[in-house]
Amino acid sequence: MNSSPWWKEATIYQIYPRSFFDSNGDGEGDLPGVTSKLDYVKSLGVDAIWLSPFFTSPNKDGGYDVANPRDVDPRFGNLEDARELITQAHMRDLRVIADIVPNHFSDQHEWFQAALKAKRSSKERERFHFYDANEDGTPPNNWISLFGGPSWTQVEDGQFYLHLFDSSQPDLNWENPEVNADFEKTLRFWIDLGVDGFRIDVAHGLIKEDVLTNHPDPQGLSNALRLDVAMDSEVRNALLLTVPYFDRQGVHEVYRKWRKLFDSYGEREIMAVAEAWVHPPVNATRYVRADELHQVFNFDLLTAEFDANVLFDVVERSISLNATVNALPTWALSNHDSPRVASRIGDEQARALALFVFGLPGSTYVFAGQELGLPDGQLQDSDRQDPTFFRTNGAIKGRDGARVPLPWGGDTIPFGFSTGKPWLPISQSWKDLTVESELADPKSSLHLYKNALELRKEFLVGAGGITWLESPQHGDKNDSLLSYSRGSITVVMNLSDSAQECEADGKLVMVSSGTVDARDGIKVIPARSTAWFLS
Ligand code: NOJ
């Protein structure tokens, strides 16, 4: 089966280039490193790669602080390397998604450097959010940056500029047509170089309406907006309903314009996926209306507990909300901003959840290393690089654990990632989690992913909706199980710590861990495991 357009039910592999493969021995991954591993990527059975930013950047926030959005940072290579990567990917029938960062620039961008030198109310300052201090000298409002500390920094003449993230990431003023024009130029630049789509960073953040309004709990809000800060979901959801700077109506006008730009490339089927963490969840569907973007990330599985009620709600809600705008959901278990799924819910649970999710309609995102079942790297504070760690004086450890470089092979650190010293240390305990050792083990997570993605392509992509068979609300036979059928596949996940019986039809084609017993039409699913049956 296939799906058209290409992105509709694609499996998209997220590469954090700095951590993928180092081709020149400087301890950091780079674009030629990615190119050299494209056969591996292809062998996973994915359809596309999403590359986290590789643009010119002082790298204060892992490249999400862009100093020139139309060039490659020397640490990653050059434009020729980017072109070659895209060409080689296309030769393998892999699409390429670039990560565009429209909410802010780096303070090293020439616009911001000019704004620092310019006067109040100058056209250079109008590209950002510069405001005078309050009468008592304090910043214009009490907002806390998502990385901790105030979201305002004062410049020499006393004005403050807004940065929802690090002080090195000044927010752009999207009311200024120059900003829009510049980004359209950037989009065209990369499309003309060959990319097939964009992941839009902080897509919900572009328009700021209430810049002079204080928030009643700015620190709580900042924590609620972070995927790596654990919080009671009711408390989090209540706070998320009060965000003053995200999800304003004006962002949709930007995406309507962008959609026209994408569509003007016709058969190339240029797509865009929004990083828009908005609340209530129904608001996310606005980003995927027919004249806006193609996909919006669903972040619920990055924080969801391994619990039948929670997972049922997440899946059901995402499918049904997207259906109201004729869109399909997206699924992600890990990314570069959140703890790796194996560390967050456990090894077996992570494998079970992956198999459960791979059967669902829509697009699945896999964060490089997830296929190996990597846990978060264990780091000393002295190793950390995430600005969050520094801006919270170490109170929040940050996201480096999920960004530790990939182990490729061999018995000793750094397991083939680099001939130099990796930018974050890799643990010796990853010896059995290298690509090489997992390829040699038929029971490895890597083989599970490869098999699942192959079967997904063969039997599930394009197979339509799901029918729940076991869930807290449908069937209601065993509250340890979640099960659905889709096309010719029945998926059964056992979330409990003991084996569970079920009546799934069909022959077993895969199980995430353990062994399925089958007797007299009854199947016994091992603890913390998902099985697929083909009828
Ligand atoms: C979301 C990105 O995924 C994250 O890594 C980054 O720090 C923020 N946006 C700011 O760009």
XYZ file of C-alpha atoms and ligand atoms in Angstrom:
546
model
C 0.000 0.000 0.000
C 1.112 3.567 -0.378
C -0.099 6.969 0.636
C -0.342 10.083 -1.375
C 0.836 12.756 -0.882
C 4.132 11.344 0.345
C 4.004 12.815 3.854
C 0.522 11.666 4.764
C 1.473 8.447 6.535
C 5.222 8.778 6.310
C 7.668 7.606 8.942
C 10.033 10.482 9.546
C 13.400 9.970 11.198
C 14.650 12.922 13.230
C 18.389 13.478 13.040
C 20.119 15.785 15.478
C 23.136 16.335 13.202
C 25.579 17.185 15.969
C 24.978 13.779 17.553
C 24.587 11.541 14.525
C 27.966 10.823 12.962
C 31.213 12.794 12.946
C 33.015 12.604 9.604
C 36.017 14.798 10.436
C 37.085 13.799 13.931
C 36.224 17.068 15.697
C 33.881 15.302 18.118
C 30.707 16.733 16.592
C 28.435 15.184 14.001
C 28.146 16.960 10.656
C 26.314 16.887 7.311
C 28.831 14.648 5.479
C 28.464 12.335 8.498
C 24.713 12.155 7.921
C 25.237 11.554 4.191
C 27.607 8.695 4.915
C 24.941 6.962 7.027
C 22.016 7.294 4.636
C 22.120 3.615 3.745
C 21.582 2.814 7.405
C 18.713 5.299 7.569
C 17.156 3.808 4.457
C 17.510 0.299 5.879
C 15.261 1.272 8.786
C 12.339 1.578 6.407
C 11.669 5.283 6.995
C 10.445 7.659 4.296
C 12.088 10.930 5.238
C 14.626 12.586 7.492
C 14.075 15.715 9.531
C 17.353 17.470 10.232
C 17.482 19.649 13.344
C 19.086 23.040 12.505
C 22.471 23.080 10.807
C 22.441 26.783 9.908
C 25.063 29.363 10.869
C 24.781 29.699 14.629
C 26.842 30.470 17.722
C 25.190 27.310 19.050
C 23.958 28.700 22.358
C 20.803 26.612 21.950
C 21.848 23.652 19.845
C 21.519 25.636 16.600
C 18.000 26.906 17.374
C 19.739 30.277 17.630
C 20.185 31.067 13.955
C 22.615 33.770 12.852
C 22.162 33.188 9.128
C 19.226 31.024 8.092
C 20.466 30.704 4.522
C 23.854 29.169 5.157
C 25.398 26.133 6.843
C 27.397 26.462 10.047
C 31.039 25.454 9.491
C 30.759 22.928 12.335
C 28.336 21.005 10.087
C 30.027 21.644 6.728
C 28.926 23.985 3.949
C 26.144 24.502 1.417
C 27.731 22.018 -0.962
C 27.525 19.391 1.784
C 23.852 20.210 2.292
C 23.195 19.885 -1.436
C 25.038 16.568 -1.555
C 23.108 15.244 1.448
C 19.795 16.117 -0.216
C 20.885 14.593 -3.537
C 22.040 11.379 -1.890
C 18.847 11.156 0.170
C 16.710 11.599 -2.935
C 18.699 8.914 -4.734
C 17.541 6.574 -1.971
C 13.965 7.825 -2.174
C 14.254 9.578 1.190
C 12.706 13.043 1.546
C 14.423 15.776 3.511
C 12.782 18.121 6.018
C 14.677 21.192 7.241
C 14.011 22.813 10.614
C 13.130 26.487 10.286
C 13.206 28.806 13.309
C 10.905 31.797 12.722
C 10.169 32.870 16.295
C 13.627 34.265 16.966
C 17.084 34.819 15.565
C 20.426 34.560 17.282
C 21.721 37.797 18.770
C 24.582 37.317 16.286
C 22.253 37.765 13.296
C 23.134 40.953 11.413
C 19.652 42.369 12.081
C 20.080 42.157 15.823
C 23.591 43.519 15.718
C 22.203 46.488 13.749
C 19.346 46.872 16.243
C 21.821 47.127 19.119
C 23.597 49.959 17.380
C 20.392 51.724 16.327
C 18.187 54.144 18.260
C 14.827 53.584 19.989
C 11.930 53.183 17.514
C 14.354 52.797 14.599
C 13.477 50.415 11.763
C 16.288 48.149 13.003
C 14.650 47.826 16.447
C 11.177 47.357 14.945
C 12.221 43.933 13.676
C 12.360 42.717 17.288
C 10.414 43.522 20.466
C 12.223 46.427 22.081
C 10.378 48.247 24.891
C 11.224 50.873 27.467
C 11.656 49.832 31.088
C 8.831 50.425 33.567
C 9.096 53.620 35.550
C 10.786 51.776 38.404
C 13.375 50.409 35.980
C 11.978 46.862 35.878
C 11.341 44.971 32.605
C 8.108 45.650 30.692
C 6.418 42.563 32.204
C 7.081 39.617 34.552
C 7.296 36.786 31.996
C 9.863 34.061 32.649
C 11.797 32.616 29.752
C 11.045 28.999 28.865
C 14.677 28.347 29.732
C 14.330 30.099 33.114
C 15.149 33.646 34.239
C 13.476 36.790 32.934
C 12.377 36.905 29.303
C 13.782 40.408 28.958
C 17.341 41.639 28.642
C 18.334 45.272 28.911
C 20.572 46.968 26.356
C 22.878 49.922 26.808
C 20.352 52.702 26.294
C 17.990 51.177 28.896
C 15.481 49.497 26.580
C 14.650 45.824 27.031
C 14.206 43.218 24.299
C 11.964 40.172 24.545
C 13.324 36.624 24.359
C 10.993 33.779 25.235
C 14.040 31.492 25.209
C 17.708 32.361 25.887
C 18.859 35.988 25.984
C 20.847 35.114 22.850
C 17.539 34.410 21.016
C 15.704 37.734 20.535
C 12.086 37.230 19.438
C 11.219 38.589 16.008
C 8.395 41.043 15.443
C 6.069 39.356 12.985
C 3.900 42.465 12.677
C 6.788 43.815 10.604
C 6.387 42.844 6.898
C 10.177 42.741 6.508
C 10.271 39.686 8.786
C 7.722 37.857 6.703
C 9.519 38.722 3.468
C 12.829 37.501 4.854
C 11.377 34.154 5.902
C 9.728 33.627 2.541
C 13.150 34.152 1.028
C 14.560 31.517 3.415
C 11.819 29.014 2.581
C 12.423 29.447 -1.139
C 16.171 29.199 -0.645
C 15.940 25.732 0.884
C 13.183 24.508 -1.431
C 15.324 25.575 -4.371
C 18.238 23.681 -2.843
C 16.036 20.588 -2.832
C 14.368 20.158 0.565
C 10.918 18.587 0.593
C 9.490 20.198 3.678
C 9.946 22.086 6.920
C 9.544 21.499 10.600
C 8.503 24.883 11.982
C 10.027 25.632 15.361
C 7.743 27.347 17.923
C 5.142 27.684 15.166
C 2.573 28.945 17.654
C 4.775 31.743 18.974
C 5.203 34.223 16.178
C 2.544 36.770 17.105
C 2.709 38.494 20.501
C -0.377 40.437 21.473
C -0.188 41.031 25.194
C 3.379 42.096 25.594
C 2.643 44.568 28.390
C 0.548 42.179 30.503
C 1.881 40.393 33.596
C 1.117 36.731 34.264
C -0.146 35.561 37.709
C 2.287 32.585 37.883
C 5.102 33.201 35.398
C 7.430 30.516 36.830
C 4.706 27.858 36.883
C 3.850 28.726 33.324
C 7.452 28.480 32.184
C 7.757 25.019 33.789
C 4.446 23.870 32.328
C 5.741 24.682 28.869
C 8.789 22.435 29.215
C 8.605 18.806 28.135
C 11.414 17.826 30.498
C 9.758 19.166 33.661
C 7.424 16.604 35.225
C 4.157 18.069 36.490
C 0.717 16.857 37.441
C -1.245 16.910 34.181
C -4.206 18.832 35.626
C -1.939 21.537 37.000
C -0.064 21.663 33.704
C -3.221 21.876 31.616
C -4.677 24.640 33.766
C -1.488 26.678 33.362
C -1.355 26.029 29.636
C -4.757 27.623 29.238
C -3.243 30.912 30.369
C -0.242 31.361 28.032
C -0.273 35.017 26.972
C 2.286 34.768 24.178
C 1.388 31.640 22.198
C -1.307 30.590 19.776
C -2.620 34.033 18.806
C -4.912 34.195 15.802
C -2.358 36.130 13.750
C -0.061 33.097 13.372
C -2.594 31.496 11.057
C -2.331 34.342 8.585
C 1.398 33.635 8.329
C 0.777 29.967 7.561
C -1.926 30.712 5.000
C 0.674 32.718 3.089
C 3.275 30.003 3.472
C 0.849 27.385 2.250
C 0.402 29.307 -0.993
C 4.161 29.450 -1.336
C 4.483 25.668 -0.755
C 1.643 24.902 -3.166
C 3.270 27.003 -5.847
C 5.861 24.200 -6.122
C 3.070 21.859 -7.305
C 4.128 18.269 -7.794
C 7.045 18.567 -5.416
C 4.469 18.282 -2.606
C 6.378 20.540 -0.218
C 5.073 19.931 3.308
C 5.368 21.581 6.710
C 4.858 20.281 10.229
C 4.160 22.713 13.058
C 5.792 22.507 16.439
C 2.760 24.048 18.112
C 2.177 23.006 21.669
C -1.172 24.586 22.333
C -3.985 24.138 24.744
C -6.781 23.069 24.718
C -5.783 20.344 22.227
C -8.526 21.295 19.796
C -6.576 24.463 18.989
C -3.867 22.370 17.343
C -6.281 21.438 14.570
C -6.347 25.071 13.414
C -2.759 24.676 12.202
C -3.775 21.886 9.821
C -6.828 23.424 8.234
C -6.885 22.839 4.469
C -5.251 26.181 3.651
C -2.581 26.063 6.397
C 0.097 23.505 7.285
C 0.131 19.793 6.583
C 0.856 18.349 9.995
C 1.050 19.446 13.610
C 3.015 17.561 16.238
C 1.067 15.807 18.910
C 3.271 16.004 21.998
C 1.008 14.032 24.291
C 2.954 10.788 23.932
C 6.150 12.515 25.041
C 4.720 12.888 28.531
C 1.937 10.294 28.729
C 2.158 7.598 31.406
C 2.144 3.959 30.346
C -1.465 3.563 31.319
C -4.425 2.282 29.307
C -6.768 5.154 30.176
C -4.202 7.833 29.421
C -3.040 6.292 26.154
C -6.546 5.551 24.972
C -7.532 9.187 25.562
C -4.458 10.510 23.755
C -4.949 8.304 20.697
C -8.696 8.694 20.454
C -8.575 12.448 20.936
C -5.829 12.971 18.414
C -7.514 10.907 15.720
C -10.928 12.429 16.220
C -9.777 16.050 16.529
C -7.679 15.806 13.385
C -10.601 14.225 11.560
C -12.642 17.402 12.113
C -10.273 19.205 9.733
C -9.692 16.208 7.486
C -6.118 15.752 8.731
C -4.259 12.744 10.060
C -2.445 12.756 13.410
C 1.282 12.596 14.074
C 2.933 10.404 16.714
C 6.248 10.934 18.502
C 7.652 9.093 21.511
C 10.947 10.972 21.806
C 12.680 14.049 20.482
C 15.673 16.240 21.257
C 13.729 18.220 23.887
C 12.344 15.428 26.033
C 13.699 12.484 27.999
C 14.172 9.427 25.800
C 11.159 7.133 25.940
C 13.144 4.108 27.199
C 14.302 6.114 30.221
C 10.942 7.709 30.799
C 8.703 4.611 30.821
C 11.109 1.624 30.721
C 12.694 -0.531 27.982
C 9.942 -3.056 27.432
C 7.229 -0.432 27.737
C 9.007 1.719 25.134
C 9.141 -1.163 22.676
C 5.492 -1.999 23.330
C 4.410 1.600 22.836
C 6.382 1.923 19.603
C 4.665 -1.129 18.153
C 1.311 0.165 19.312
C 1.895 3.543 17.663
C 3.325 2.196 14.396
C -0.026 0.624 13.616
C -1.966 3.878 13.913
C -3.077 6.088 11.037
C -0.999 9.211 10.356
C 2.672 10.003 10.390
C 5.165 8.630 12.899
C 8.323 10.417 13.957
C 11.302 8.433 15.250
C 14.130 10.259 17.033
C 17.537 8.886 15.999
C 18.674 6.373 18.602
C 15.111 5.516 19.594
C 15.314 2.526 17.251
C 18.231 1.268 19.354
C 16.265 1.667 22.573
C 18.835 4.181 23.841
C 18.253 5.575 27.311
C 19.174 9.140 28.245
C 22.896 9.621 28.627
C 24.026 10.005 32.237
C 25.945 13.264 32.442
C 27.944 15.143 35.022
C 26.900 18.741 35.496
C 30.263 19.757 34.086
C 29.310 18.117 30.758
C 26.049 19.980 30.321
C 25.518 22.476 27.525
C 21.790 23.185 27.508
C 21.085 26.871 28.281
C 18.281 25.767 30.596
C 20.804 24.276 32.990
C 22.675 27.566 33.230
C 19.650 29.859 33.281
C 18.093 27.906 36.174
C 21.402 27.649 38.070
C 21.299 23.895 37.651
C 17.796 23.469 39.090
C 16.623 22.039 35.753
C 19.171 19.656 34.258
C 18.044 20.289 30.688
C 17.908 18.237 27.532
C 21.489 17.081 26.972
C 20.708 13.511 28.094
C 18.624 12.938 24.957
C 21.334 14.425 22.734
C 24.270 12.161 23.555
C 25.877 10.953 20.284
C 24.813 7.680 18.694
C 26.867 4.512 19.275
C 27.619 2.894 15.914
C 29.877 -0.059 16.650
C 32.947 -1.522 18.331
C 33.528 -2.266 21.999
C 34.919 0.961 23.265
C 33.818 4.554 23.677
C 32.930 6.461 21.486
C 31.648 3.429 19.605
C 32.545 4.667 16.137
C 30.753 8.008 16.442
C 33.966 9.984 16.067
C 37.701 9.554 15.971
C 37.874 12.491 18.394
C 36.322 13.281 21.762
C 32.515 13.347 21.499
C 30.925 16.678 22.440
C 28.906 14.858 25.104
C 30.320 11.732 26.759
C 28.968 8.320 25.783
C 28.719 5.672 28.469
C 30.566 2.339 28.264
C 27.245 0.753 29.239
C 26.045 1.431 25.674
C 28.313 -1.330 24.336
C 25.387 -3.639 23.651
C 23.263 -0.840 22.223
C 25.424 -0.012 19.222
C 24.027 -0.374 15.715
C 26.582 -3.109 15.091
C 25.686 -5.197 18.118
C 21.943 -4.767 17.635
C 22.205 -5.805 13.997
C 23.743 -9.043 15.229
C 20.912 -9.690 17.688
C 17.580 -10.707 16.113
C 15.776 -9.792 19.335
C 17.131 -6.252 19.453
C 15.103 -3.086 19.427
C 16.673 -2.243 16.061
C 15.280 -5.389 14.465
C 11.905 -4.748 16.034
C 11.782 -1.270 14.466
C 12.924 -2.509 11.074
C 10.396 -5.336 11.016
C 7.586 -3.138 12.262
C 8.233 -0.397 9.728
C 8.348 -2.926 6.908
C 5.052 -4.504 7.945
C 3.549 -1.057 8.501
C 4.345 -0.163 4.923
C 3.031 -3.433 3.595
C -0.230 -3.711 5.527
C -1.076 -0.453 7.253
C -0.156 2.686 5.338
C -3.326 3.757 3.588
C -5.445 1.199 5.462
C -7.873 3.787 6.874
C -9.114 4.204 10.431
C -8.927 1.967 13.480
C -11.603 0.008 15.292
C -11.043 -0.317 19.023
C -11.336 -3.872 20.300
C -10.181 -3.465 23.888
C -10.130 -0.113 25.599
C -11.482 1.581 28.695
C -14.555 2.523 26.680
C -14.870 -0.009 23.898
C -15.254 -3.683 24.633
C -14.179 -3.129 28.220
C -13.116 -6.716 28.788
C -9.708 -6.321 30.358
C -8.426 -2.983 31.567
C -4.794 -4.076 31.163
C -5.201 -4.279 27.411
C -5.533 -1.777 24.611
C -6.322 -3.269 21.253
C -7.468 -2.112 17.834
C -7.784 -3.496 14.366
C -6.804 -1.685 11.217
C -6.901 -3.218 7.751
C -5.758 -6.805 8.117
C -3.762 -6.203 11.324
C -4.915 -6.499 14.930
C -2.714 -4.761 17.484
C -2.877 -5.793 21.148
C -0.883 -4.057 23.875
C -0.663 -5.531 27.359
C 0.214 -2.725 29.758
C 0.262 -4.814 32.912
C 3.060 -6.661 34.689
C 1.524 -10.082 34.081
C 0.608 -12.038 30.937
C -2.964 -11.423 29.718
C -5.318 -13.456 27.572
C -7.120 -12.011 24.569
C -9.179 -13.260 21.650
C -7.380 -11.561 18.776
C -7.941 -13.108 15.343
C -5.153 -13.909 12.926
C -1.625 -15.212 13.018
C 1.094 -13.627 15.090
C 3.485 -11.553 12.966
C 5.368 -9.680 15.640
C 5.700 -9.164 19.373
C 7.653 -6.363 21.056
C 9.132 -8.610 23.769
C 8.555 -12.069 25.202
C 6.604 -14.868 23.553
C 2.925 -15.087 22.693
C 1.198 -18.382 23.564
C -1.803 -19.349 21.482
C -4.302 -22.048 22.420
C -7.886 -22.698 21.261
C -8.288 -19.246 19.739
C -7.012 -17.580 22.923
C -3.743 -15.660 22.771
C -1.607 -14.901 25.798
C 0.217 -11.578 25.480
C 3.342 -11.238 27.645
C 3.642 -8.495 30.260
C 4.491 -4.976 28.977
C 4.339 -6.100 25.381
C 2.500 -5.474 22.115
C 1.672 -8.089 19.501
C 0.519 -7.756 15.895
C -1.745 -10.380 14.330
C -2.434 -10.673 10.609
C -5.721 -12.059 9.363
C 11.886 24.130 20.213
C 13.109 23.352 19.873
O 12.736 22.027 19.630
C 14.048 23.501 21.039
O 15.153 22.628 20.958
C 14.496 24.934 21.103
O 15.302 25.121 22.239
C 13.291 25.867 21.208
N 12.241 25.518 20.300
C 13.701 27.274 20.889
O 14.010 27.389 19.538
